[in-house]
């Protein structure tokens, strides 16, 4: 397999993983029951080296943004990223089960840490047990959230490795979104 084919294969696997996680339902939230959409989490905003964004509001009112150690699970996000509630559901379920990691990051933050696409894929495998419905997520240290994000600047196009994806990932994004959509349709989502 050529390096390009390998990247396409990795991106397709990541897309299918996200699609599988999109069918998750919070275990203690039957239809019609309203509760906070996620457990308490502290967001760590990471300044974006591309656009300079340094912080934004968290996706849920009960989440906090702080630089202090609180003992709560954390999610590291670029200052320019926007997450949907659906994107954080796997993290919320793992936290509620008490079996998942306590530190999470978006794919864009993982890339800032120097991970290549294959390493990002591996850092998401903590969620495979949740998607398969066979057990719980294991502790993987700082785990990568297997979800697309969007830019906060008004461009709401989902990007699978973050709002400022390096080449060749921008070329893979359309394929990623197509694979994810097809997998979701096959799952009846």
mmCIF file with all atom_site columns, C-alpha atoms in Angstrom:
data_model
loop_
_atom_site.group_PDB
_atom_site.id
_atom_site.type_symbol
_atom_site.label_atom_id
_atom_site.label_alt_id
_atom_site.label_comp_id
_atom_site.label_asym_id
_atom_site.label_entity_id
_atom_site.label_seq_id
_atom_site.pdbx_PDB_ins_code
_atom_site.Cartn_x
_atom_site.Cartn_y
_atom_site.Cartn_z
_atom_site.occupancy
_atom_site.B_iso_or_equiv
_atom_site.pdbx_formal_charge
_atom_site.auth_seq_id
_atom_site.auth_comp_id
_atom_site.auth_asym_id
_atom_site.auth_atom_id
_atom_site.pdbx_PDB_model_num
ATOM 1   C CA . UNK A 1 1   ? 0.000   0.000  0.000  1.00 0.00 ? 1   UNK A CA 1
ATOM 2   C CA . UNK A 1 2   ? 1.383   3.408  -0.952 1.00 0.00 ? 2   UNK A CA 1
ATOM 3   C CA . UNK A 1 3   ? 1.718   6.162  1.688  1.00 0.00 ? 3   UNK A CA 1
ATOM 4   C CA . UNK A 1 4   ? -1.208  8.040  0.097  1.00 0.00 ? 4   UNK A CA 1
ATOM 5   C CA . UNK A 1 5   ? -3.424  4.923  0.104  1.00 0.00 ? 5   UNK A CA 1
ATOM 6   C CA . UNK A 1 6   ? -2.431  4.358  3.724  1.00 0.00 ? 6   UNK A CA 1
ATOM 7   C CA . UNK A 1 7   ? -3.558  7.885  4.681  1.00 0.00 ? 7   UNK A CA 1
ATOM 8   C CA . UNK A 1 8   ? -6.876  7.351  2.890  1.00 0.00 ? 8   UNK A CA 1
ATOM 9   C CA . UNK A 1 9   ? -7.325  4.076  4.763  1.00 0.00 ? 9   UNK A CA 1
ATOM 10  C CA . UNK A 1 10  ? -6.562  5.733  8.111  1.00 0.00 ? 10  UNK A CA 1
ATOM 11  C CA . UNK A 1 11  ? -8.967  8.622  7.404  1.00 0.00 ? 11  UNK A CA 1
ATOM 12  C CA . UNK A 1 12  ? -11.707 6.195  6.340  1.00 0.00 ? 12  UNK A CA 1
ATOM 13  C CA . UNK A 1 13  ? -11.252 4.177  9.559  1.00 0.00 ? 13  UNK A CA 1
ATOM 14  C CA . UNK A 1 14  ? -11.508 7.386  11.602 1.00 0.00 ? 14  UNK A CA 1
ATOM 15  C CA . UNK A 1 15  ? -14.695 8.345  9.715  1.00 0.00 ? 15  UNK A CA 1
ATOM 16  C CA . UNK A 1 16  ? -16.293 4.947  10.364 1.00 0.00 ? 16  UNK A CA 1
ATOM 17  C CA . UNK A 1 17  ? -15.329 5.210  14.053 1.00 0.00 ? 17  UNK A CA 1
ATOM 18  C CA . UNK A 1 18  ? -17.044 8.599  14.344 1.00 0.00 ? 18  UNK A CA 1
ATOM 19  C CA . UNK A 1 19  ? -20.106 7.299  12.498 1.00 0.00 ? 19  UNK A CA 1
ATOM 20  C CA . UNK A 1 20  ? -20.384 4.370  14.903 1.00 0.00 ? 20  UNK A CA 1
ATOM 21  C CA . UNK A 1 21  ? -20.146 6.713  17.872 1.00 0.00 ? 21  UNK A CA 1
ATOM 22  C CA . UNK A 1 22  ? -22.925 8.891  16.463 1.00 0.00 ? 22  UNK A CA 1
ATOM 23  C CA . UNK A 1 23  ? -25.434 6.177  17.331 1.00 0.00 ? 23  UNK A CA 1
ATOM 24  C CA . UNK A 1 24  ? -24.617 6.319  21.038 1.00 0.00 ? 24  UNK A CA 1
ATOM 25  C CA . UNK A 1 25  ? -27.350 7.294  23.468 1.00 0.00 ? 25  UNK A CA 1
ATOM 26  C CA . UNK A 1 26  ? -26.562 8.399  26.990 1.00 0.00 ? 26  UNK A CA 1
ATOM 27  C CA . UNK A 1 27  ? -27.363 5.273  29.046 1.00 0.00 ? 27  UNK A CA 1
ATOM 28  C CA . UNK A 1 28  ? -29.308 7.073  31.753 1.00 0.00 ? 28  UNK A CA 1
ATOM 29  C CA . UNK A 1 29  ? -31.248 9.408  29.489 1.00 0.00 ? 29  UNK A CA 1
ATOM 30  C CA . UNK A 1 30  ? -34.382 7.789  28.092 1.00 0.00 ? 30  UNK A CA 1
ATOM 31  C CA . UNK A 1 31  ? -36.234 9.692  25.348 1.00 0.00 ? 31  UNK A CA 1
ATOM 32  C CA . UNK A 1 32  ? -37.989 12.773 26.654 1.00 0.00 ? 32  UNK A CA 1
ATOM 33  C CA . UNK A 1 33  ? -35.852 13.130 29.798 1.00 0.00 ? 33  UNK A CA 1
ATOM 34  C CA . UNK A 1 34  ? -33.938 16.386 30.027 1.00 0.00 ? 34  UNK A CA 1
ATOM 35  C CA . UNK A 1 35  ? -30.673 16.561 31.983 1.00 0.00 ? 35  UNK A CA 1
ATOM 36  C CA . UNK A 1 36  ? -27.357 18.301 31.499 1.00 0.00 ? 36  UNK A CA 1
ATOM 37  C CA . UNK A 1 37  ? -25.903 17.009 28.224 1.00 0.00 ? 37  UNK A CA 1
ATOM 38  C CA . UNK A 1 38  ? -22.550 16.057 29.667 1.00 0.00 ? 38  UNK A CA 1
ATOM 39  C CA . UNK A 1 39  ? -20.839 15.582 33.019 1.00 0.00 ? 39  UNK A CA 1
ATOM 40  C CA . UNK A 1 40  ? -18.802 18.402 34.476 1.00 0.00 ? 40  UNK A CA 1
ATOM 41  C CA . UNK A 1 41  ? -15.698 19.014 32.390 1.00 0.00 ? 41  UNK A CA 1
ATOM 42  C CA . UNK A 1 42  ? -13.057 21.709 32.478 1.00 0.00 ? 42  UNK A CA 1
ATOM 43  C CA . UNK A 1 43  ? -11.974 22.997 29.095 1.00 0.00 ? 43  UNK A CA 1
ATOM 44  C CA . UNK A 1 44  ? -8.368  23.917 28.504 1.00 0.00 ? 44  UNK A CA 1
ATOM 45  C CA . UNK A 1 45  ? -8.171  26.420 25.668 1.00 0.00 ? 45  UNK A CA 1
ATOM 46  C CA . UNK A 1 46  ? -5.049  26.087 23.564 1.00 0.00 ? 46  UNK A CA 1
ATOM 47  C CA . UNK A 1 47  ? -4.040  29.220 21.629 1.00 0.00 ? 47  UNK A CA 1
ATOM 48  C CA . UNK A 1 48  ? -4.183  28.538 17.895 1.00 0.00 ? 48  UNK A CA 1
ATOM 49  C CA . UNK A 1 49  ? -0.800  29.039 16.222 1.00 0.00 ? 49  UNK A CA 1
ATOM 50  C CA . UNK A 1 50  ? -2.492  29.716 12.860 1.00 0.00 ? 50  UNK A CA 1
ATOM 51  C CA . UNK A 1 51  ? -5.248  32.254 13.572 1.00 0.00 ? 51  UNK A CA 1
ATOM 52  C CA . UNK A 1 52  ? -4.260  33.372 17.073 1.00 0.00 ? 52  UNK A CA 1
ATOM 53  C CA . UNK A 1 53  ? -7.608  32.575 18.725 1.00 0.00 ? 53  UNK A CA 1
ATOM 54  C CA . UNK A 1 54  ? -6.946  32.038 22.409 1.00 0.00 ? 54  UNK A CA 1
ATOM 55  C CA . UNK A 1 55  ? -10.296 31.215 23.946 1.00 0.00 ? 55  UNK A CA 1
ATOM 56  C CA . UNK A 1 56  ? -14.019 30.949 23.582 1.00 0.00 ? 56  UNK A CA 1
ATOM 57  C CA . UNK A 1 57  ? -17.102 29.898 25.475 1.00 0.00 ? 57  UNK A CA 1
ATOM 58  C CA . UNK A 1 58  ? -17.537 26.179 26.231 1.00 0.00 ? 58  UNK A CA 1
ATOM 59  C CA . UNK A 1 59  ? -20.341 24.300 24.434 1.00 0.00 ? 59  UNK A CA 1
ATOM 60  C CA . UNK A 1 60  ? -22.307 23.805 27.677 1.00 0.00 ? 60  UNK A CA 1
ATOM 61  C CA . UNK A 1 61  ? -23.146 26.376 30.335 1.00 0.00 ? 61  UNK A CA 1
ATOM 62  C CA . UNK A 1 62  ? -22.050 24.112 33.188 1.00 0.00 ? 62  UNK A CA 1
ATOM 63  C CA . UNK A 1 63  ? -18.555 23.537 31.734 1.00 0.00 ? 63  UNK A CA 1
ATOM 64  C CA . UNK A 1 64  ? -15.742 25.788 32.909 1.00 0.00 ? 64  UNK A CA 1
ATOM 65  C CA . UNK A 1 65  ? -12.668 27.172 31.239 1.00 0.00 ? 65  UNK A CA 1
ATOM 66  C CA . UNK A 1 66  ? -9.737  27.353 33.603 1.00 0.00 ? 66  UNK A CA 1
ATOM 67  C CA . UNK A 1 67  ? -6.017  26.885 33.720 1.00 0.00 ? 67  UNK A CA 1
ATOM 68  C CA . UNK A 1 68  ? -6.158  25.512 37.253 1.00 0.00 ? 68  UNK A CA 1
ATOM 69  C CA . UNK A 1 69  ? -6.062  21.849 38.267 1.00 0.00 ? 69  UNK A CA 1
ATOM 70  C CA . UNK A 1 70  ? -9.578  20.972 39.441 1.00 0.00 ? 70  UNK A CA 1
ATOM 71  C CA . UNK A 1 71  ? -9.618  17.187 39.586 1.00 0.00 ? 71  UNK A CA 1
ATOM 72  C CA . UNK A 1 72  ? -12.355 17.145 36.942 1.00 0.00 ? 72  UNK A CA 1
ATOM 73  C CA . UNK A 1 73  ? -11.978 15.597 33.489 1.00 0.00 ? 73  UNK A CA 1
ATOM 74  C CA . UNK A 1 74  ? -10.428 18.006 30.984 1.00 0.00 ? 74  UNK A CA 1
ATOM 75  C CA . UNK A 1 75  ? -10.857 18.653 27.282 1.00 0.00 ? 75  UNK A CA 1
ATOM 76  C CA . UNK A 1 76  ? -8.137  20.561 25.425 1.00 0.00 ? 76  UNK A CA 1
ATOM 77  C CA . UNK A 1 77  ? -9.535  22.553 22.478 1.00 0.00 ? 77  UNK A CA 1
ATOM 78  C CA . UNK A 1 78  ? -7.998  25.093 20.109 1.00 0.00 ? 78  UNK A CA 1
ATOM 79  C CA . UNK A 1 79  ? -9.320  28.587 20.793 1.00 0.00 ? 79  UNK A CA 1
ATOM 80  C CA . UNK A 1 80  ? -10.857 28.632 17.294 1.00 0.00 ? 80  UNK A CA 1
ATOM 81  C CA . UNK A 1 81  ? -12.628 25.232 17.448 1.00 0.00 ? 81  UNK A CA 1
ATOM 82  C CA . UNK A 1 82  ? -16.337 24.639 17.944 1.00 0.00 ? 82  UNK A CA 1
ATOM 83  C CA . UNK A 1 83  ? -17.720 21.259 19.047 1.00 0.00 ? 83  UNK A CA 1
ATOM 84  C CA . UNK A 1 84  ? -21.259 19.967 18.761 1.00 0.00 ? 84  UNK A CA 1
ATOM 85  C CA . UNK A 1 85  ? -22.850 18.254 21.767 1.00 0.00 ? 85  UNK A CA 1
ATOM 86  C CA . UNK A 1 86  ? -22.905 15.009 19.716 1.00 0.00 ? 86  UNK A CA 1
ATOM 87  C CA . UNK A 1 87  ? -19.118 15.240 19.309 1.00 0.00 ? 87  UNK A CA 1
ATOM 88  C CA . UNK A 1 88  ? -18.521 15.037 23.058 1.00 0.00 ? 88  UNK A CA 1
ATOM 89  C CA . UNK A 1 89  ? -21.060 12.254 23.757 1.00 0.00 ? 89  UNK A CA 1
ATOM 90  C CA . UNK A 1 90  ? -18.464 9.429  23.690 1.00 0.00 ? 90  UNK A CA 1
ATOM 91  C CA . UNK A 1 91  ? -16.352 11.362 26.194 1.00 0.00 ? 91  UNK A CA 1
ATOM 92  C CA . UNK A 1 92  ? -19.408 12.019 28.385 1.00 0.00 ? 92  UNK A CA 1
ATOM 93  C CA . UNK A 1 93  ? -20.401 8.349  28.407 1.00 0.00 ? 93  UNK A CA 1
ATOM 94  C CA . UNK A 1 94  ? -16.869 7.202  29.237 1.00 0.00 ? 94  UNK A CA 1
ATOM 95  C CA . UNK A 1 95  ? -16.670 9.735  32.080 1.00 0.00 ? 95  UNK A CA 1
ATOM 96  C CA . UNK A 1 96  ? -20.091 8.734  33.423 1.00 0.00 ? 96  UNK A CA 1
ATOM 97  C CA . UNK A 1 97  ? -19.085 5.058  33.349 1.00 0.00 ? 97  UNK A CA 1
ATOM 98  C CA . UNK A 1 98  ? -15.980 5.942  35.317 1.00 0.00 ? 98  UNK A CA 1
ATOM 99  C CA . UNK A 1 99  ? -13.843 3.799  33.036 1.00 0.00 ? 99  UNK A CA 1
ATOM 100 C CA . UNK A 1 100 ? -12.587 6.235  30.428 1.00 0.00 ? 100 UNK A CA 1
ATOM 101 C CA . UNK A 1 101 ? -9.624  8.563  30.391 1.00 0.00 ? 101 UNK A CA 1
ATOM 102 C CA . UNK A 1 102 ? -9.785  11.797 32.373 1.00 0.00 ? 102 UNK A CA 1
ATOM 103 C CA . UNK A 1 103 ? -7.910  13.949 29.863 1.00 0.00 ? 103 UNK A CA 1
ATOM 104 C CA . UNK A 1 104 ? -9.147  14.480 26.318 1.00 0.00 ? 104 UNK A CA 1
ATOM 105 C CA . UNK A 1 105 ? -8.114  16.637 23.391 1.00 0.00 ? 105 UNK A CA 1
ATOM 106 C CA . UNK A 1 106 ? -9.406  17.399 19.943 1.00 0.00 ? 106 UNK A CA 1
ATOM 107 C CA . UNK A 1 107 ? -7.633  16.095 16.864 1.00 0.00 ? 107 UNK A CA 1
ATOM 108 C CA . UNK A 1 108 ? -6.269  19.569 16.163 1.00 0.00 ? 108 UNK A CA 1
ATOM 109 C CA . UNK A 1 109 ? -4.683  19.733 19.622 1.00 0.00 ? 109 UNK A CA 1
ATOM 110 C CA . UNK A 1 110 ? -3.244  16.243 19.121 1.00 0.00 ? 110 UNK A CA 1
ATOM 111 C CA . UNK A 1 111 ? -1.668  17.452 15.874 1.00 0.00 ? 111 UNK A CA 1
ATOM 112 C CA . UNK A 1 112 ? -0.106  20.403 17.713 1.00 0.00 ? 112 UNK A CA 1
ATOM 113 C CA . UNK A 1 113 ? 1.496   17.824 19.983 1.00 0.00 ? 113 UNK A CA 1
ATOM 114 C CA . UNK A 1 114 ? 3.299   16.425 16.963 1.00 0.00 ? 114 UNK A CA 1
ATOM 115 C CA . UNK A 1 115 ? 1.137   13.369 16.262 1.00 0.00 ? 115 UNK A CA 1
ATOM 116 C CA . UNK A 1 116 ? 0.815   12.280 12.638 1.00 0.00 ? 116 UNK A CA 1
ATOM 117 C CA . UNK A 1 117 ? -2.531  11.053 11.310 1.00 0.00 ? 117 UNK A CA 1
ATOM 118 C CA . UNK A 1 118 ? -1.753  7.411  12.119 1.00 0.00 ? 118 UNK A CA 1
ATOM 119 C CA . UNK A 1 119 ? -0.902  8.304  15.725 1.00 0.00 ? 119 UNK A CA 1
ATOM 120 C CA . UNK A 1 120 ? -4.088  10.383 16.036 1.00 0.00 ? 120 UNK A CA 1
ATOM 121 C CA . UNK A 1 121 ? -6.051  7.349  14.822 1.00 0.00 ? 121 UNK A CA 1
ATOM 122 C CA . UNK A 1 122 ? -4.369  5.168  17.462 1.00 0.00 ? 122 UNK A CA 1
ATOM 123 C CA . UNK A 1 123 ? -5.074  7.757  20.176 1.00 0.00 ? 123 UNK A CA 1
ATOM 124 C CA . UNK A 1 124 ? -8.806  7.466  19.414 1.00 0.00 ? 124 UNK A CA 1
ATOM 125 C CA . UNK A 1 125 ? -9.038  3.701  19.886 1.00 0.00 ? 125 UNK A CA 1
ATOM 126 C CA . UNK A 1 126 ? -10.164 4.183  23.501 1.00 0.00 ? 126 UNK A CA 1
ATOM 127 C CA . UNK A 1 127 ? -13.646 4.825  22.041 1.00 0.00 ? 127 UNK A CA 1
ATOM 128 C CA . UNK A 1 128 ? -13.847 1.678  19.902 1.00 0.00 ? 128 UNK A CA 1
ATOM 129 C CA . UNK A 1 129 ? -15.360 -0.339 22.756 1.00 0.00 ? 129 UNK A CA 1
ATOM 130 C CA . UNK A 1 130 ? -18.114 2.264  23.101 1.00 0.00 ? 130 UNK A CA 1
ATOM 131 C CA . UNK A 1 131 ? -18.889 2.236  19.366 1.00 0.00 ? 131 UNK A CA 1
ATOM 132 C CA . UNK A 1 132 ? -18.948 -1.569 19.233 1.00 0.00 ? 132 UNK A CA 1
ATOM 133 C CA . UNK A 1 133 ? -21.177 -1.794 22.292 1.00 0.00 ? 133 UNK A CA 1
ATOM 134 C CA . UNK A 1 134 ? -18.786 -4.343 23.826 1.00 0.00 ? 134 UNK A CA 1
ATOM 135 C CA . UNK A 1 135 ? -17.585 -2.998 27.124 1.00 0.00 ? 135 UNK A CA 1
ATOM 136 C CA . UNK A 1 136 ? -16.231 0.333  28.171 1.00 0.00 ? 136 UNK A CA 1
ATOM 137 C CA . UNK A 1 137 ? -13.480 2.659  27.110 1.00 0.00 ? 137 UNK A CA 1
ATOM 138 C CA . UNK A 1 138 ? -10.101 1.975  28.639 1.00 0.00 ? 138 UNK A CA 1
ATOM 139 C CA . UNK A 1 139 ? -7.728  4.505  30.109 1.00 0.00 ? 139 UNK A CA 1
ATOM 140 C CA . UNK A 1 140 ? -5.441  5.821  27.375 1.00 0.00 ? 140 UNK A CA 1
ATOM 141 C CA . UNK A 1 141 ? -3.848  8.787  29.151 1.00 0.00 ? 141 UNK A CA 1
ATOM 142 C CA . UNK A 1 142 ? -4.766  11.894 27.168 1.00 0.00 ? 142 UNK A CA 1
ATOM 143 C CA . UNK A 1 143 ? -7.220  10.523 24.630 1.00 0.00 ? 143 UNK A CA 1
ATOM 144 C CA . UNK A 1 144 ? -8.194  12.116 21.345 1.00 0.00 ? 144 UNK A CA 1
ATOM 145 C CA . UNK A 1 145 ? -11.868 12.868 20.795 1.00 0.00 ? 145 UNK A CA 1
ATOM 146 C CA . UNK A 1 146 ? -12.955 11.024 17.613 1.00 0.00 ? 146 UNK A CA 1
ATOM 147 C CA . UNK A 1 147 ? -15.000 13.824 16.085 1.00 0.00 ? 147 UNK A CA 1
ATOM 148 C CA . UNK A 1 148 ? -14.928 16.552 13.481 1.00 0.00 ? 148 UNK A CA 1
ATOM 149 C CA . UNK A 1 149 ? -14.783 20.142 14.671 1.00 0.00 ? 149 UNK A CA 1
ATOM 150 C CA . UNK A 1 150 ? -15.711 23.423 13.065 1.00 0.00 ? 150 UNK A CA 1
ATOM 151 C CA . UNK A 1 151 ? -14.134 26.852 13.068 1.00 0.00 ? 151 UNK A CA 1
ATOM 152 C CA . UNK A 1 152 ? -15.711 29.417 15.396 1.00 0.00 ? 152 UNK A CA 1
ATOM 153 C CA . UNK A 1 153 ? -15.241 32.163 12.789 1.00 0.00 ? 153 UNK A CA 1
ATOM 154 C CA . UNK A 1 154 ? -18.521 31.345 11.023 1.00 0.00 ? 154 UNK A CA 1
ATOM 155 C CA . UNK A 1 155 ? -17.212 28.695 8.620  1.00 0.00 ? 155 UNK A CA 1
ATOM 156 C CA . UNK A 1 156 ? -19.184 25.745 9.973  1.00 0.00 ? 156 UNK A CA 1
ATOM 157 C CA . UNK A 1 157 ? -17.857 23.196 7.504  1.00 0.00 ? 157 UNK A CA 1
ATOM 158 C CA . UNK A 1 158 ? -16.796 20.119 9.479  1.00 0.00 ? 158 UNK A CA 1
ATOM 159 C CA . UNK A 1 159 ? -13.067 19.413 9.310  1.00 0.00 ? 159 UNK A CA 1
ATOM 160 C CA . UNK A 1 160 ? -11.862 16.049 10.493 1.00 0.00 ? 160 UNK A CA 1
ATOM 161 C CA . UNK A 1 161 ? -8.461  17.221 11.780 1.00 0.00 ? 161 UNK A CA 1
ATOM 162 C CA . UNK A 1 162 ? -9.388  20.716 12.903 1.00 0.00 ? 162 UNK A CA 1
ATOM 163 C CA . UNK A 1 163 ? -10.070 24.128 11.395 1.00 0.00 ? 163 UNK A CA 1
ATOM 164 C CA . UNK A 1 164 ? -6.535  24.603 10.049 1.00 0.00 ? 164 UNK A CA 1
ATOM 165 C CA . UNK A 1 165 ? -5.750  21.119 8.796  1.00 0.00 ? 165 UNK A CA 1
ATOM 166 C CA . UNK A 1 166 ? -2.379  20.732 7.092  1.00 0.00 ? 166 UNK A CA 1
ATOM 167 C CA . UNK A 1 167 ? -2.010  19.245 3.636  1.00 0.00 ? 167 UNK A CA 1
ATOM 168 C CA . UNK A 1 168 ? -2.821  16.542 2.618  1.00 0.00 ? 168 UNK A CA 1
ATOM 169 C CA . UNK A 1 169 ? -5.590  16.305 5.241  1.00 0.00 ? 169 UNK A CA 1
ATOM 170 C CA . UNK A 1 170 ? -7.662  19.052 3.620  1.00 0.00 ? 170 UNK A CA 1
ATOM 171 C CA . UNK A 1 171 ? -7.777  16.864 0.508  1.00 0.00 ? 171 UNK A CA 1
ATOM 172 C CA . UNK A 1 172 ? -8.911  13.916 2.629  1.00 0.00 ? 172 UNK A CA 1
ATOM 173 C CA . UNK A 1 173 ? -11.695 15.872 4.321  1.00 0.00 ? 173 UNK A CA 1
ATOM 174 C CA . UNK A 1 174 ? -14.317 15.416 1.573  1.00 0.00 ? 174 UNK A CA 1
ATOM 175 C CA . UNK A 1 175 ? -13.608 11.689 1.446  1.00 0.00 ? 175 UNK A CA 1
ATOM 176 C CA . UNK A 1 176 ? -13.818 11.523 5.248  1.00 0.00 ? 176 UNK A CA 1
ATOM 177 C CA . UNK A 1 177 ? -17.211 13.249 5.283  1.00 0.00 ? 177 UNK A CA 1
ATOM 178 C CA . UNK A 1 178 ? -18.511 10.962 2.496  1.00 0.00 ? 178 UNK A CA 1
ATOM 179 C CA . UNK A 1 179 ? -17.356 7.806  4.301  1.00 0.00 ? 179 UNK A CA 1
ATOM 180 C CA . UNK A 1 180 ? -18.883 9.048  7.571  1.00 0.00 ? 180 UNK A CA 1
ATOM 181 C CA . UNK A 1 181 ? -22.207 9.866  5.892  1.00 0.00 ? 181 UNK A CA 1
ATOM 182 C CA . UNK A 1 182 ? -22.320 6.497  4.107  1.00 0.00 ? 182 UNK A CA 1
ATOM 183 C CA . UNK A 1 183 ? -21.521 4.620  7.314  1.00 0.00 ? 183 UNK A CA 1
ATOM 184 C CA . UNK A 1 184 ? -24.190 6.543  9.204  1.00 0.00 ? 184 UNK A CA 1
ATOM 185 C CA . UNK A 1 185 ? -26.756 5.746  6.493  1.00 0.00 ? 185 UNK A CA 1
ATOM 186 C CA . UNK A 1 186 ? -25.814 2.049  6.663  1.00 0.00 ? 186 UNK A CA 1
ATOM 187 C CA . UNK A 1 187 ? -26.297 2.150  10.438 1.00 0.00 ? 187 UNK A CA 1
ATOM 188 C CA . UNK A 1 188 ? -29.665 3.858  10.034 1.00 0.00 ? 188 UNK A CA 1
ATOM 189 C CA . UNK A 1 189 ? -28.544 6.996  11.848 1.00 0.00 ? 189 UNK A CA 1
#
